[in-house]
PDB file of C-alpha atoms in Angstrom:
ATOM      1  CA  MET P   1     107.902 118.839 103.951  1.00  0.00           C
ATOM      2  CA  GLN P   2     105.182 120.140 106.221  1.00  0.00           C
ATOM      3  CA  GLN P   3     104.091 118.039 109.201  1.00  0.00           C
ATOM      4  CA  LYS P   4     100.493 116.856 108.862  1.00  0.00           C
ATOM      5  CA  ALA P   5      98.054 116.704 111.742  1.00  0.00           C
ATOM      6  CA  PRO P   6      96.815 113.250 112.776  1.00  0.00           C
ATOM      7  CA  ILE P   7      93.745 112.195 110.815  1.00  0.00           C
ATOM      8  CA  LYS P   8      90.856 111.085 113.026  1.00  0.00           C
ATOM      9  CA  LEU P   9      89.124 108.006 111.598  1.00  0.00           C
ATOM     10  CA  ASP P  10      86.793 107.425 114.557  1.00  0.00           C
ATOM     11  CA  ASP P  11      86.718 108.123 118.295  1.00  0.00           C
ATOM     12  CA  ARG P  12      89.701 105.857 118.995  1.00  0.00           C
ATOM     13  CA  ILE P  13      91.672 105.336 115.774  1.00  0.00           C
ATOM     14  CA  TYR P  14      93.924 107.883 114.070  1.00  0.00           C
ATOM     15  CA  ILE P  15      96.314 107.675 111.133  1.00  0.00           C
ATOM     16  CA  LEU P  16      99.652 109.494 110.994  1.00  0.00           C
ATOM     17  CA  ASP P  17     101.281 110.358 107.671  1.00  0.00           C
ATOM     18  CA  GLY P  18     104.928 109.301 107.688  1.00  0.00           C
ATOM     19  CA  PHE P  19     105.807 110.802 104.266  1.00  0.00           C
ATOM     20  CA  ASP P  20     107.302 107.488 103.127  1.00  0.00           C
ATOM     21  CA  LEU P  21     109.528 107.982 100.043  1.00  0.00           C
ATOM     22  CA  GLY P  22     109.044 111.703 100.632  1.00  0.00           C
ATOM     23  CA  LEU P  23     105.453 111.399  99.420  1.00  0.00           C
ATOM     24  CA  GLU P  24     102.355 112.678 101.169  1.00  0.00           C
ATOM     25  CA  GLU P  25      99.619 110.111 101.884  1.00  0.00           C
ATOM     26  CA  ARG P  26     101.839 107.196 100.920  1.00  0.00           C
ATOM     27  CA  THR P  27     102.186 105.039 104.051  1.00  0.00           C
ATOM     28  CA  GLY P  28     100.322 105.406 107.320  1.00  0.00           C
ATOM     29  CA  THR P  29     100.866 104.574 110.980  1.00  0.00           C
ATOM     30  CA  TYR P  30      97.642 103.761 112.815  1.00  0.00           C
ATOM     31  CA  VAL P  31      97.166 104.720 116.460  1.00  0.00           C
ATOM     32  CA  ILE P  32      94.595 102.739 118.456  1.00  0.00           C
ATOM     33  CA  MET P  33      93.674 104.734 121.556  1.00  0.00           C
ATOM     34  CA  GLU P  34      92.895 102.003 124.073  1.00  0.00           C
ATOM     35  CA  GLU P  35      94.169 101.491 127.622  1.00  0.00           C
ATOM     36  CA  ASP P  36      97.261  99.992 126.024  1.00  0.00           C
ATOM     37  CA  ILE P  37      98.189 102.431 123.265  1.00  0.00           C
ATOM     38  CA  THR P  38      98.863 100.394 120.127  1.00  0.00           C
ATOM     39  CA  LEU P  39     100.452 101.360 116.812  1.00  0.00           C
ATOM     40  CA  VAL P  40      99.989  99.448 113.568  1.00  0.00           C
ATOM     41  CA  ASP P  41     103.040  99.824 111.282  1.00  0.00           C
ATOM     42  CA  THR P  42     105.626 102.552 111.735  1.00  0.00           C
ATOM     43  CA  GLY P  43     106.792 103.155 108.194  1.00  0.00           C
ATOM     44  CA  PRO P  44     110.563 103.399 107.573  1.00  0.00           C
ATOM     45  CA  SER P  45     112.957 105.122 109.961  1.00  0.00           C
ATOM     46  CA  THR P  46     112.658 108.326 107.939  1.00  0.00           C
ATOM     47  CA  SER P  47     108.990 108.414 109.000  1.00  0.00           C
ATOM     48  CA  ILE P  48     109.687 108.230 112.730  1.00  0.00           C
ATOM     49  CA  PRO P  49     110.064 112.018 113.293  1.00  0.00           C
ATOM     50  CA  HIS P  50     106.609 112.467 111.726  1.00  0.00           C
ATOM     51  CA  VAL P  51     105.178 109.635 113.830  1.00  0.00           C
ATOM     52  CA  LYS P  52     106.626 111.099 117.029  1.00  0.00           C
ATOM     53  CA  LYS P  53     105.252 114.541 116.230  1.00  0.00           C
ATOM     54  CA  GLY P  54     101.837 113.044 115.505  1.00  0.00           C
ATOM     55  CA  LEU P  55     101.845 111.187 118.819  1.00  0.00           C
ATOM     56  CA  GLU P  56     102.824 114.394 120.607  1.00  0.00           C
ATOM     57  CA  THR P  57      99.899 116.193 118.944  1.00  0.00           C
ATOM     58  CA  LEU P  58      97.590 113.450 120.248  1.00  0.00           C
ATOM     59  CA  GLY P  59      98.987 113.926 123.752  1.00  0.00           C
ATOM     60  CA  ILE P  60     100.674 110.515 123.800  1.00  0.00           C
ATOM     61  CA  SER P  61     104.098 110.171 125.392  1.00  0.00           C
ATOM     62  CA  LEU P  62     106.426 107.501 124.039  1.00  0.00           C
ATOM     63  CA  ASP P  63     106.461 105.623 127.346  1.00  0.00           C
ATOM     64  CA  GLN P  64     102.672 105.148 127.040  1.00  0.00           C
ATOM     65  CA  ILE P  65     102.990 103.004 123.917  1.00  0.00           C
ATOM     66  CA  LYS P  66     102.538  99.312 124.740  1.00  0.00           C
ATOM     67  CA  TYR P  67     102.464  97.573 121.364  1.00  0.00           C
ATOM     68  CA  ILE P  68     103.937  98.310 117.937  1.00  0.00           C
ATOM     69  CA  ILE P  69     102.409  95.871 115.441  1.00  0.00           C
ATOM     70  CA  ALA P  70     104.134  95.112 112.138  1.00  0.00           C
ATOM     71  CA  THR P  71     101.670  93.799 109.567  1.00  0.00           C
ATOM     72  CA  HIS P  72     104.805  92.570 107.762  1.00  0.00           C
ATOM     73  CA  VAL P  73     108.502  93.350 107.836  1.00  0.00           C
ATOM     74  CA  HIS P  74     108.936  95.131 104.503  1.00  0.00           C
ATOM     75  CA  LEU P  75     110.921  98.256 105.290  1.00  0.00           C
ATOM     76  CA  ASP P  76     108.235 100.691 104.145  1.00  0.00           C
ATOM     77  CA  HIS P  77     105.971  99.276 106.872  1.00  0.00           C
ATOM     78  CA  SER P  78     108.222  98.312 109.771  1.00  0.00           C
ATOM     79  CA  GLY P  79     111.721  99.512 108.922  1.00  0.00           C
ATOM     80  CA  GLY P  80     111.366 102.213 111.573  1.00  0.00           C
ATOM     81  CA  ALA P  81     110.072  99.920 114.324  1.00  0.00           C
ATOM     82  CA  GLY P  82     113.493  99.339 115.864  1.00  0.00           C
ATOM     83  CA  LEU P  83     114.351 103.033 115.905  1.00  0.00           C
ATOM     84  CA  LEU P  84     111.033 103.927 117.531  1.00  0.00           C
ATOM     85  CA  MET P  85     111.385 101.096 120.064  1.00  0.00           C
ATOM     86  CA  THR P  86     114.608 102.652 121.366  1.00  0.00           C
ATOM     87  CA  GLU P  87     112.471 105.536 122.654  1.00  0.00           C
ATOM     88  CA  CYS P  88     109.450 103.479 123.778  1.00  0.00           C
ATOM     89  CA  PRO P  89     110.700 101.695 126.914  1.00  0.00           C
ATOM     90  CA  ASN P  90     107.417  99.925 127.660  1.00  0.00           C
ATOM     91  CA  ALA P  91     106.586  98.760 124.137  1.00  0.00           C
ATOM     92  CA  LYS P  92     106.756  95.328 122.572  1.00  0.00           C
ATOM     93  CA  ALA P  93     106.957  94.707 118.838  1.00  0.00           C
ATOM     94  CA  VAL P  94     104.252  92.361 117.524  1.00  0.00           C
ATOM     95  CA  VAL P  95     104.954  90.379 114.361  1.00  0.00           C
ATOM     96  CA  HIS P  96     104.302  87.096 112.535  1.00  0.00           C
ATOM     97  CA  PRO P  97     106.669  84.296 113.668  1.00  0.00           C
ATOM     98  CA  ARG P  98     108.268  84.236 110.205  1.00  0.00           C
ATOM     99  CA  GLY P  99     109.030  87.945 110.497  1.00  0.00           C
ATOM    100  CA  ALA P 100     110.390  87.943 114.049  1.00  0.00           C
ATOM    101  CA  ARG P 101     113.954  87.016 113.099  1.00  0.00           C
ATOM    102  CA  HIS P 102     114.092  89.880 110.604  1.00  0.00           C
ATOM    103  CA  LEU P 103     113.157  92.407 113.288  1.00  0.00           C
ATOM    104  CA  ALA P 104     115.850  90.962 115.557  1.00  0.00           C
ATOM    105  CA  ASP P 105     118.422  90.867 112.753  1.00  0.00           C
ATOM    106  CA  PRO P 106     117.398  93.036 109.787  1.00  0.00           C
ATOM    107  CA  SER P 107     120.618  92.446 107.821  1.00  0.00           C
ATOM    108  CA  ARG P 108     118.926  90.386 105.085  1.00  0.00           C
ATOM    109  CA  LEU P 109     116.161  92.971 104.704  1.00  0.00           C
ATOM    110  CA  VAL P 110     118.756  95.718 104.427  1.00  0.00           C
ATOM    111  CA  ALA P 111     120.809  93.797 101.860  1.00  0.00           C
ATOM    112  CA  GLY P 112     117.732  93.133  99.748  1.00  0.00           C
ATOM    113  CA  ALA P 113     116.600  96.751  99.878  1.00  0.00           C
ATOM    114  CA  ARG P 114     120.090  98.034  99.053  1.00  0.00           C
ATOM    115  CA  ALA P 115     120.110  95.798  95.976  1.00  0.00           C
ATOM    116  CA  VAL P 116     116.836  97.356  94.806  1.00  0.00           C
ATOM    117  CA  TYR P 117     117.313 101.005  95.829  1.00  0.00           C
ATOM    118  CA  GLY P 118     121.095 101.344  95.538  1.00  0.00           C
ATOM    119  CA  GLU P 119     122.385 104.766  96.526  1.00  0.00           C
ATOM    120  CA  ARG P 120     118.908 105.907  97.572  1.00  0.00           C
ATOM    121  CA  PHE P 121     118.726 103.340 100.395  1.00  0.00           C
ATOM    122  CA  ASP P 122     120.224 105.616 103.063  1.00  0.00           C
ATOM    123  CA  GLU P 123     117.967 108.494 102.078  1.00  0.00           C
ATOM    124  CA  LEU P 124     114.826 106.331 102.168  1.00  0.00           C
ATOM    125  CA  PHE P 125     115.376 103.763 104.926  1.00  0.00           C
ATOM    126  CA  ASP P 126     118.480 104.273 107.064  1.00  0.00           C
ATOM    127  CA  PRO P 127     118.897 103.352 109.887  1.00  0.00           C
ATOM    128  CA  VAL P 128     117.241  99.939 110.311  1.00  0.00           C
ATOM    129  CA  VAL P 129     117.707  99.181 114.014  1.00  0.00           C
ATOM    130  CA  PRO P 130     117.536  95.619 115.423  1.00  0.00           C
ATOM    131  CA  ILE P 131     114.950  94.903 118.124  1.00  0.00           C
ATOM    132  CA  PRO P 132     116.004  92.768 121.130  1.00  0.00           C
ATOM    133  CA  GLU P 133     114.393  89.336 120.954  1.00  0.00           C
ATOM    134  CA  ASP P 134     112.891  89.670 124.438  1.00  0.00           C
ATOM    135  CA  ARG P 135     110.894  92.681 123.205  1.00  0.00           C
ATOM    136  CA  ILE P 136     109.345  90.809 120.256  1.00  0.00           C
ATOM    137  CA  LEU P 137     105.930  89.183 120.615  1.00  0.00           C
ATOM    138  CA  GLU P 138     104.969  86.659 117.932  1.00  0.00           C
ATOM    139  CA  MET P 139     101.353  86.497 116.756  1.00  0.00           C
ATOM    140  CA  THR P 140      99.808  84.288 114.115  1.00  0.00           C
ATOM    141  CA  GLU P 141      96.497  82.674 113.120  1.00  0.00           C
ATOM    142  CA  GLY P 142      93.940  82.782 115.936  1.00  0.00           C
ATOM    143  CA  ASP P 143      96.128  84.575 118.477  1.00  0.00           C
ATOM    144  CA  THR P 144      94.596  87.455 120.421  1.00  0.00           C
ATOM    145  CA  LEU P 145      95.883  90.513 122.225  1.00  0.00           C
ATOM    146  CA  LYS P 146      93.835  92.395 124.807  1.00  0.00           C
ATOM    147  CA  ILE P 147      94.619  96.100 124.568  1.00  0.00           C
ATOM    148  CA  GLY P 148      91.581  97.474 126.388  1.00  0.00           C
ATOM    149  CA  GLU P 149      88.751  96.446 128.678  1.00  0.00           C
ATOM    150  CA  ALA P 150      86.439  96.083 125.671  1.00  0.00           C
ATOM    151  CA  CYS P 151      89.001  95.457 122.936  1.00  0.00           C
ATOM    152  CA  THR P 152      90.808  92.224 122.161  1.00  0.00           C
ATOM    153  CA  LEU P 153      92.545  92.239 118.790  1.00  0.00           C
ATOM    154  CA  GLU P 154      92.442  89.054 116.709  1.00  0.00           C
ATOM    155  CA  PHE P 155      95.338  88.073 114.449  1.00  0.00           C
ATOM    156  CA  TRP P 156      95.000  86.324 111.099  1.00  0.00           C
ATOM    157  CA  ASP P 157      97.673  84.684 108.990  1.00  0.00           C
ATOM    158  CA  THR P 158      97.144  86.313 105.567  1.00  0.00           C
ATOM    159  CA  PRO P 159      99.833  85.486 103.000  1.00  0.00           C
ATOM    160  CA  GLY P 160      99.553  86.540  99.378  1.00  0.00           C
ATOM    161  CA  HIS P 161     101.625  89.709  99.517  1.00  0.00           C
ATOM    162  CA  ALA P 162     104.157  88.201 101.932  1.00  0.00           C
ATOM    163  CA  ASN P 163     104.340  84.842 103.698  1.00  0.00           C
ATOM    164  CA  HIS P 164     104.882  86.536 107.056  1.00  0.00           C
ATOM    165  CA  HIS P 165     101.912  88.901 106.758  1.00  0.00           C
ATOM    166  CA  ILE P 166      99.373  89.249 109.538  1.00  0.00           C
ATOM    167  CA  SER P 167      96.089  91.116 109.409  1.00  0.00           C
ATOM    168  CA  ILE P 168      94.422  92.367 112.559  1.00  0.00           C
ATOM    169  CA  TYR P 169      90.704  92.347 113.309  1.00  0.00           C
ATOM    170  CA  ASP P 170      89.472  95.077 115.653  1.00  0.00           C
ATOM    171  CA  PRO P 171      86.068  94.112 117.114  1.00  0.00           C
ATOM    172  CA  VAL P 172      85.241  97.604 118.351  1.00  0.00           C
ATOM    173  CA  SER P 173      85.269  99.185 114.886  1.00  0.00           C
ATOM    174  CA  ASN P 174      84.476  95.876 113.149  1.00  0.00           C
ATOM    175  CA  GLY P 175      87.513  96.759 111.092  1.00  0.00           C
ATOM    176  CA  ILE P 176      90.506  94.931 109.663  1.00  0.00           C
ATOM    177  CA  PHE P 177      94.041  96.282 109.374  1.00  0.00           C
ATOM    178  CA  ILE P 178      95.024  94.646 106.090  1.00  0.00           C
ATOM    179  CA  GLY P 179      98.546  95.986 105.527  1.00  0.00           C
ATOM    180  CA  ASP P 180      99.373  95.194 101.897  1.00  0.00           C
ATOM    181  CA  THR P 181      97.416  91.946 101.590  1.00  0.00           C
ATOM    182  CA  ALA P 182      94.404  93.420  99.821  1.00  0.00           C
ATOM    183  CA  GLY P 183      95.263  96.452  97.817  1.00  0.00           C
ATOM    184  CA  ILE P 184      96.297 100.073  97.722  1.00  0.00           C
ATOM    185  CA  ARG P 185      94.150 103.139  98.366  1.00  0.00           C
ATOM    186  CA  TYR P 186      95.161 106.407  96.689  1.00  0.00           C
ATOM    187  CA  GLU P 187      94.039 109.324  98.832  1.00  0.00           C
ATOM    188  CA  PRO P 188      94.655 111.910  96.044  1.00  0.00           C
ATOM    189  CA  LEU P 189      92.162 110.037  93.845  1.00  0.00           C
ATOM    190  CA  ILE P 190      89.661 109.600  96.681  1.00  0.00           C
ATOM    191  CA  GLN P 191      89.744 113.365  97.240  1.00  0.00           C
ATOM    192  CA  ASP P 192      88.683 113.774  93.604  1.00  0.00           C
ATOM    193  CA  GLY P 193      85.863 111.258  93.990  1.00  0.00           C
ATOM    194  CA  VAL P 194      87.672 108.421  92.194  1.00  0.00           C
ATOM    195  CA  ALA P 195      87.785 104.940  93.706  1.00  0.00           C
ATOM    196  CA  PHE P 196      90.688 102.883  92.351  1.00  0.00           C
ATOM    197  CA  PHE P 197      92.018  99.965  94.373  1.00  0.00           C
ATOM    198  CA  PRO P 198      94.651  97.769  92.683  1.00  0.00           C
ATOM    199  CA  PRO P 199      96.469  94.918  94.445  1.00  0.00           C
ATOM    200  CA  SER P 200     100.043  95.166  95.683  1.00  0.00           C
ATOM    201  CA  THR P 201     101.872  92.254  94.038  1.00  0.00           C
ATOM    202  CA  SER P 202     105.455  93.184  94.840  1.00  0.00           C
ATOM    203  CA  PRO P 203     108.279  90.620  95.057  1.00  0.00           C
ATOM    204  CA  ASN P 204     109.312  88.198  96.217  1.00  0.00           C
ATOM    205  CA  GLN P 205     106.526  86.246  97.935  1.00  0.00           C
ATOM    206  CA  PHE P 206     103.495  87.315  95.907  1.00  0.00           C
ATOM    207  CA  ASP P 207     100.999  84.504  95.358  1.00  0.00           C
ATOM    208  CA  PRO P 208      97.735  85.350  93.537  1.00  0.00           C
ATOM    209  CA  ASP P 209      95.797  82.381  94.904  1.00  0.00           C
ATOM    210  CA  LYS P 210      96.720  83.123  98.513  1.00  0.00           C
ATOM    211  CA  MET P 211      95.977  86.800  97.981  1.00  0.00           C
ATOM    212  CA  GLN P 212      92.522  85.989  96.627  1.00  0.00           C
ATOM    213  CA  GLN P 213      91.878  83.665  99.570  1.00  0.00           C
ATOM    214  CA  ALA P 214      92.725  86.501 101.958  1.00  0.00           C
ATOM    215  CA  ILE P 215      90.441  88.897 100.078  1.00  0.00           C
ATOM    216  CA  ASP P 216      87.626  86.343 100.259  1.00  0.00           C
ATOM    217  CA  ARG P 217      88.202  85.946 103.981  1.00  0.00           C
ATOM    218  CA  PHE P 218      88.048  89.685 104.553  1.00  0.00           C
ATOM    219  CA  MET P 219      84.761  89.921 102.644  1.00  0.00           C
ATOM    220  CA  ALA P 220      83.284  86.959 104.527  1.00  0.00           C
ATOM    221  CA  LYS P 221      83.878  88.818 107.803  1.00  0.00           C
ATOM    222  CA  ASN P 222      81.639  91.628 106.485  1.00  0.00           C
ATOM    223  CA  PRO P 223      83.671  94.418 108.095  1.00  0.00           C
ATOM    224  CA  ASP P 224      82.496  97.998 108.406  1.00  0.00           C
ATOM    225  CA  VAL P 225      85.941  99.373 107.601  1.00  0.00           C
ATOM    226  CA  ILE P 226      89.306  98.234 106.270  1.00  0.00           C
ATOM    227  CA  TYR P 227      92.540 100.020 107.083  1.00  0.00           C
ATOM    228  CA  PHE P 228      95.119 100.077 104.278  1.00  0.00           C
ATOM    229  CA  GLY P 229      98.866 100.278 104.769  1.00  0.00           C
ATOM    230  CA  HIS P 230      98.865 102.555 101.702  1.00  0.00           C
ATOM    231  CA  PHE P 231      96.885 104.714 102.723  1.00  0.00           C
ATOM    232  CA  GLY P 232      93.828 105.348 104.868  1.00  0.00           C
ATOM    233  CA  ALA P 233      90.513 103.632 105.510  1.00  0.00           C
ATOM    234  CA  SER P 234      87.620 102.481 103.353  1.00  0.00           C
ATOM    235  CA  THR P 235      84.117 102.434 104.818  1.00  0.00           C
ATOM    236  CA  SER P 236      82.791 100.574 101.768  1.00  0.00           C
ATOM    237  CA  PRO P 237      84.988  97.520 102.267  1.00  0.00           C
ATOM    238  CA  ASN P 238      83.143  94.925 100.218  1.00  0.00           C
ATOM    239  CA  GLU P 239      82.959  97.176  97.141  1.00  0.00           C
ATOM    240  CA  THR P 240      86.621  98.029  97.645  1.00  0.00           C
ATOM    241  CA  LEU P 241      87.705  94.405  98.030  1.00  0.00           C
ATOM    242  CA  HIS P 242      85.694  93.345  94.975  1.00  0.00           C
ATOM    243  CA  GLN P 243      87.639  95.918  92.978  1.00  0.00           C
ATOM    244  CA  VAL P 244      90.991  94.676  94.318  1.00  0.00           C
ATOM    245  CA  SER P 245      89.978  91.167  93.265  1.00  0.00           C
ATOM    246  CA  GLU P 246      88.990  92.343  89.785  1.00  0.00           C
ATOM    247  CA  TRP P 247      92.290  94.183  89.284  1.00  0.00           C
ATOM    248  CA  LEU P 248      94.201  91.139  90.508  1.00  0.00           C
ATOM    249  CA  GLY P 249      92.554  89.265  87.645  1.00  0.00           C
ATOM    250  CA  VAL P 250      93.522  92.025  85.200  1.00  0.00           C
ATOM    251  CA  PHE P 251      97.150  91.959  86.366  1.00  0.00           C
ATOM    252  CA  MET P 252      97.375  88.184  85.925  1.00  0.00           C
ATOM    253  CA  GLU P 253      95.613  88.359  82.549  1.00  0.00           C
ATOM    254  CA  GLU P 254      98.194  90.852  81.304  1.00  0.00           C
ATOM    255  CA  ALA P 255     100.984  88.762  82.807  1.00  0.00           C
ATOM    256  CA  LYS P 256      99.898  85.685  80.879  1.00  0.00           C
ATOM    257  CA  ALA P 257      99.661  87.699  77.656  1.00  0.00           C
ATOM    258  CA  ALA P 258     103.145  89.107  78.241  1.00  0.00           C
ATOM    259  CA  ALA P 259     104.564  85.676  79.048  1.00  0.00           C
ATOM    260  CA  ALA P 260     103.064  84.219  75.865  1.00  0.00           C
ATOM    261  CA  LYS P 261     105.080  86.782  73.893  1.00  0.00           C
ATOM    262  CA  ARG P 262     108.159  86.279  76.084  1.00  0.00           C
ATOM    263  CA  GLU P 263     107.942  89.867  77.270  1.00  0.00           C
ATOM    264  CA  GLY P 264     109.667  90.854  80.487  1.00  0.00           C
ATOM    265  CA  HIS P 265     109.169  93.156  83.437  1.00  0.00           C
ATOM    266  CA  ALA P 266     109.261  96.476  81.551  1.00  0.00           C
ATOM    267  CA  ALA P 267     106.683  95.333  79.002  1.00  0.00           C
ATOM    268  CA  LEU P 268     104.382  93.980  81.707  1.00  0.00           C
ATOM    269  CA  THR P 269     104.643  97.266  83.603  1.00  0.00           C
ATOM    270  CA  GLU P 270     103.553  99.147  80.483  1.00  0.00           C
ATOM    271  CA  ARG P 271     100.719  96.683  79.828  1.00  0.00           C
ATOM    272  CA  ILE P 272      99.353  97.182  83.334  1.00  0.00           C
ATOM    273  CA  LEU P 273      99.807 100.961  83.204  1.00  0.00           C
ATOM    274  CA  THR P 274      97.961 101.087  79.882  1.00  0.00           C
ATOM    275  CA  ARG P 275      94.987  99.292  81.439  1.00  0.00           C
ATOM    276  CA  VAL P 276      95.098 101.580  84.470  1.00  0.00           C
ATOM    277  CA  ARG P 277      95.396 104.808  82.445  1.00  0.00           C
ATOM    278  CA  THR P 278      92.523 103.778  80.173  1.00  0.00           C
ATOM    279  CA  HIS P 279      90.332 103.025  83.177  1.00  0.00           C
ATOM    280  CA  LEU P 280      91.188 106.248  84.994  1.00  0.00           C
ATOM    281  CA  ARG P 281      90.685 108.377  81.872  1.00  0.00           C
ATOM    282  CA  GLU P 282      87.160 106.969  81.659  1.00  0.00           C
ATOM    283  CA  LEU P 283      86.671 108.215  85.225  1.00  0.00           C
ATOM    284  CA  GLY P 284      87.919 111.685  84.271  1.00  0.00           C
ATOM    285  CA  VAL P 285      91.424 111.421  85.727  1.00  0.00           C
ATOM    286  CA  PRO P 286      94.010 113.330  83.638  1.00  0.00           C
ATOM    287  CA  ASP P 287      97.314 111.670  82.794  1.00  0.00           C
ATOM    288  CA  ASP P 288      99.192 114.299  84.809  1.00  0.00           C
ATOM    289  CA  HIS P 289      97.228 113.709  88.043  1.00  0.00           C
ATOM    290  CA  ARG P 290      99.512 113.773  91.086  1.00  0.00           C
ATOM    291  CA  ALA P 291      98.449 110.243  92.038  1.00  0.00           C
ATOM    292  CA  TYR P 292     100.421 108.894  89.087  1.00  0.00           C
ATOM    293  CA  LYS P 293     103.682 109.532  90.926  1.00  0.00           C
ATOM    294  CA  MET P 294     102.651 106.703  93.249  1.00  0.00           C
ATOM    295  CA  ILE P 295     100.699 104.648  90.717  1.00  0.00           C
ATOM    296  CA  GLU P 296     103.612 104.363  88.283  1.00  0.00           C
ATOM    297  CA  LEU P 297     105.929 103.261  91.083  1.00  0.00           C
ATOM    298  CA  ASP P 298     103.406 100.720  92.363  1.00  0.00           C
ATOM    299  CA  MET P 299     102.663  99.226  88.957  1.00  0.00           C
ATOM    300  CA  ASP P 300     106.380  98.844  88.247  1.00  0.00           C
ATOM    301  CA  VAL P 301     106.997  97.024  91.536  1.00  0.00           C
ATOM    302  CA  SER P 302     103.836  94.951  91.126  1.00  0.00           C
ATOM    303  CA  ALA P 303     104.934  93.844  87.652  1.00  0.00           C
ATOM    304  CA  MET P 304     108.279  92.849  89.145  1.00  0.00           C
ATOM    305  CA  GLY P 305     106.516  90.679  91.723  1.00  0.00           C
ATOM    306  CA  ILE P 306     104.322  88.988  89.118  1.00  0.00           C
ATOM    307  CA  VAL P 307     107.311  88.180  86.907  1.00  0.00           C
ATOM    308  CA  ASN P 308     109.085  86.732  89.945  1.00  0.00           C
ATOM    309  CA  TYR P 309     106.021  84.604  90.764  1.00  0.00           C
ATOM    310  CA  LEU P 310     105.738  83.284  87.196  1.00  0.00           C
ATOM    311  CA  GLU P 311     109.447  82.448  87.059  1.00  0.00           C
ATOM    312  CA  LYS P 312     109.229  80.491  90.317  1.00  0.00           C
ATOM    313  CA  SER P 313     106.068  78.730  89.127  1.00  0.00           C
ATOM    314  CA  ALA P 314     107.800  77.700  85.889  1.00  0.00           C
ATOM    315  CA  LYS P 315     110.757  76.287  87.820  1.00  0.00           C
ATOM    316  CA  ARG P 316     108.414  74.228  90.008  1.00  0.00           C
ATOM    317  CA  VAL P 317     106.755  72.787  86.900  1.00  0.00           C
ATOM    318  CA  GLU P 318     110.124  71.996  85.323  1.00  0.00           C
ATOM    319  CA  GLY P 319     111.339  70.414  88.550  1.00  0.00           C
TER     320      GLY P 319
END
């Protein structure tokens, strides 16, 4: 696949395409060009050659990188952090306290991903390199990190997608790096003038109430921009977040209908995809649009997370 040039979002923030899952515009690594060069998410290890090339294009040497922030430790976002850290001698990894142990010892993450991806694990994620504990910096609600004379990042505890998820407020851009807490942005649709922002409800820590609380918090901040893990930035954040909230309601509505008929994961996936296809057709998107390669994957994984949430909720009620 062809290396893509860094995408300039403003005078100090760029996004690098890591070709996660072999797909263009799937998962991004953000570069914040302050006195202390800071990255937000690395993607999996297979993305690291693309990240390194992007940094080289920006004129950044690996020893200039000071912080590598993981919004959360899912392998598509931070699986490559350890590998990159081996070549960034002055960098510290920044992560939620609940995620720190998984960066230091990723064996449970690897086992979980192998169970899901099977033989494709090596192709998609290998290697997942541990990070020495003394190079891990824990950040949670209210913590701050000064990365420039006029830039102190603020960290928020934002569960909903994952219990160890942090979001990062950047005061200079009045922007929030939201990881997976508040939706997915499909660049191929944006390029065709179509705005579609569903939530990411993947297993196994999805919680719709916590996700909605995080969305509400983002909107209350009235940001000028939000930076998605998948993929790129929205400069109409409140409209975008309202749509994520609406689709979260649709997903849960379909989940309740499926549960009432004792339907499982596959049926819920099809229910959600039917709603999505109907909506996108009304916006002029053909069923063979290239975005569907990602959408179908995302809706399948999101349905899996919702089923997992409902099963755990039922067990709590029974208990």
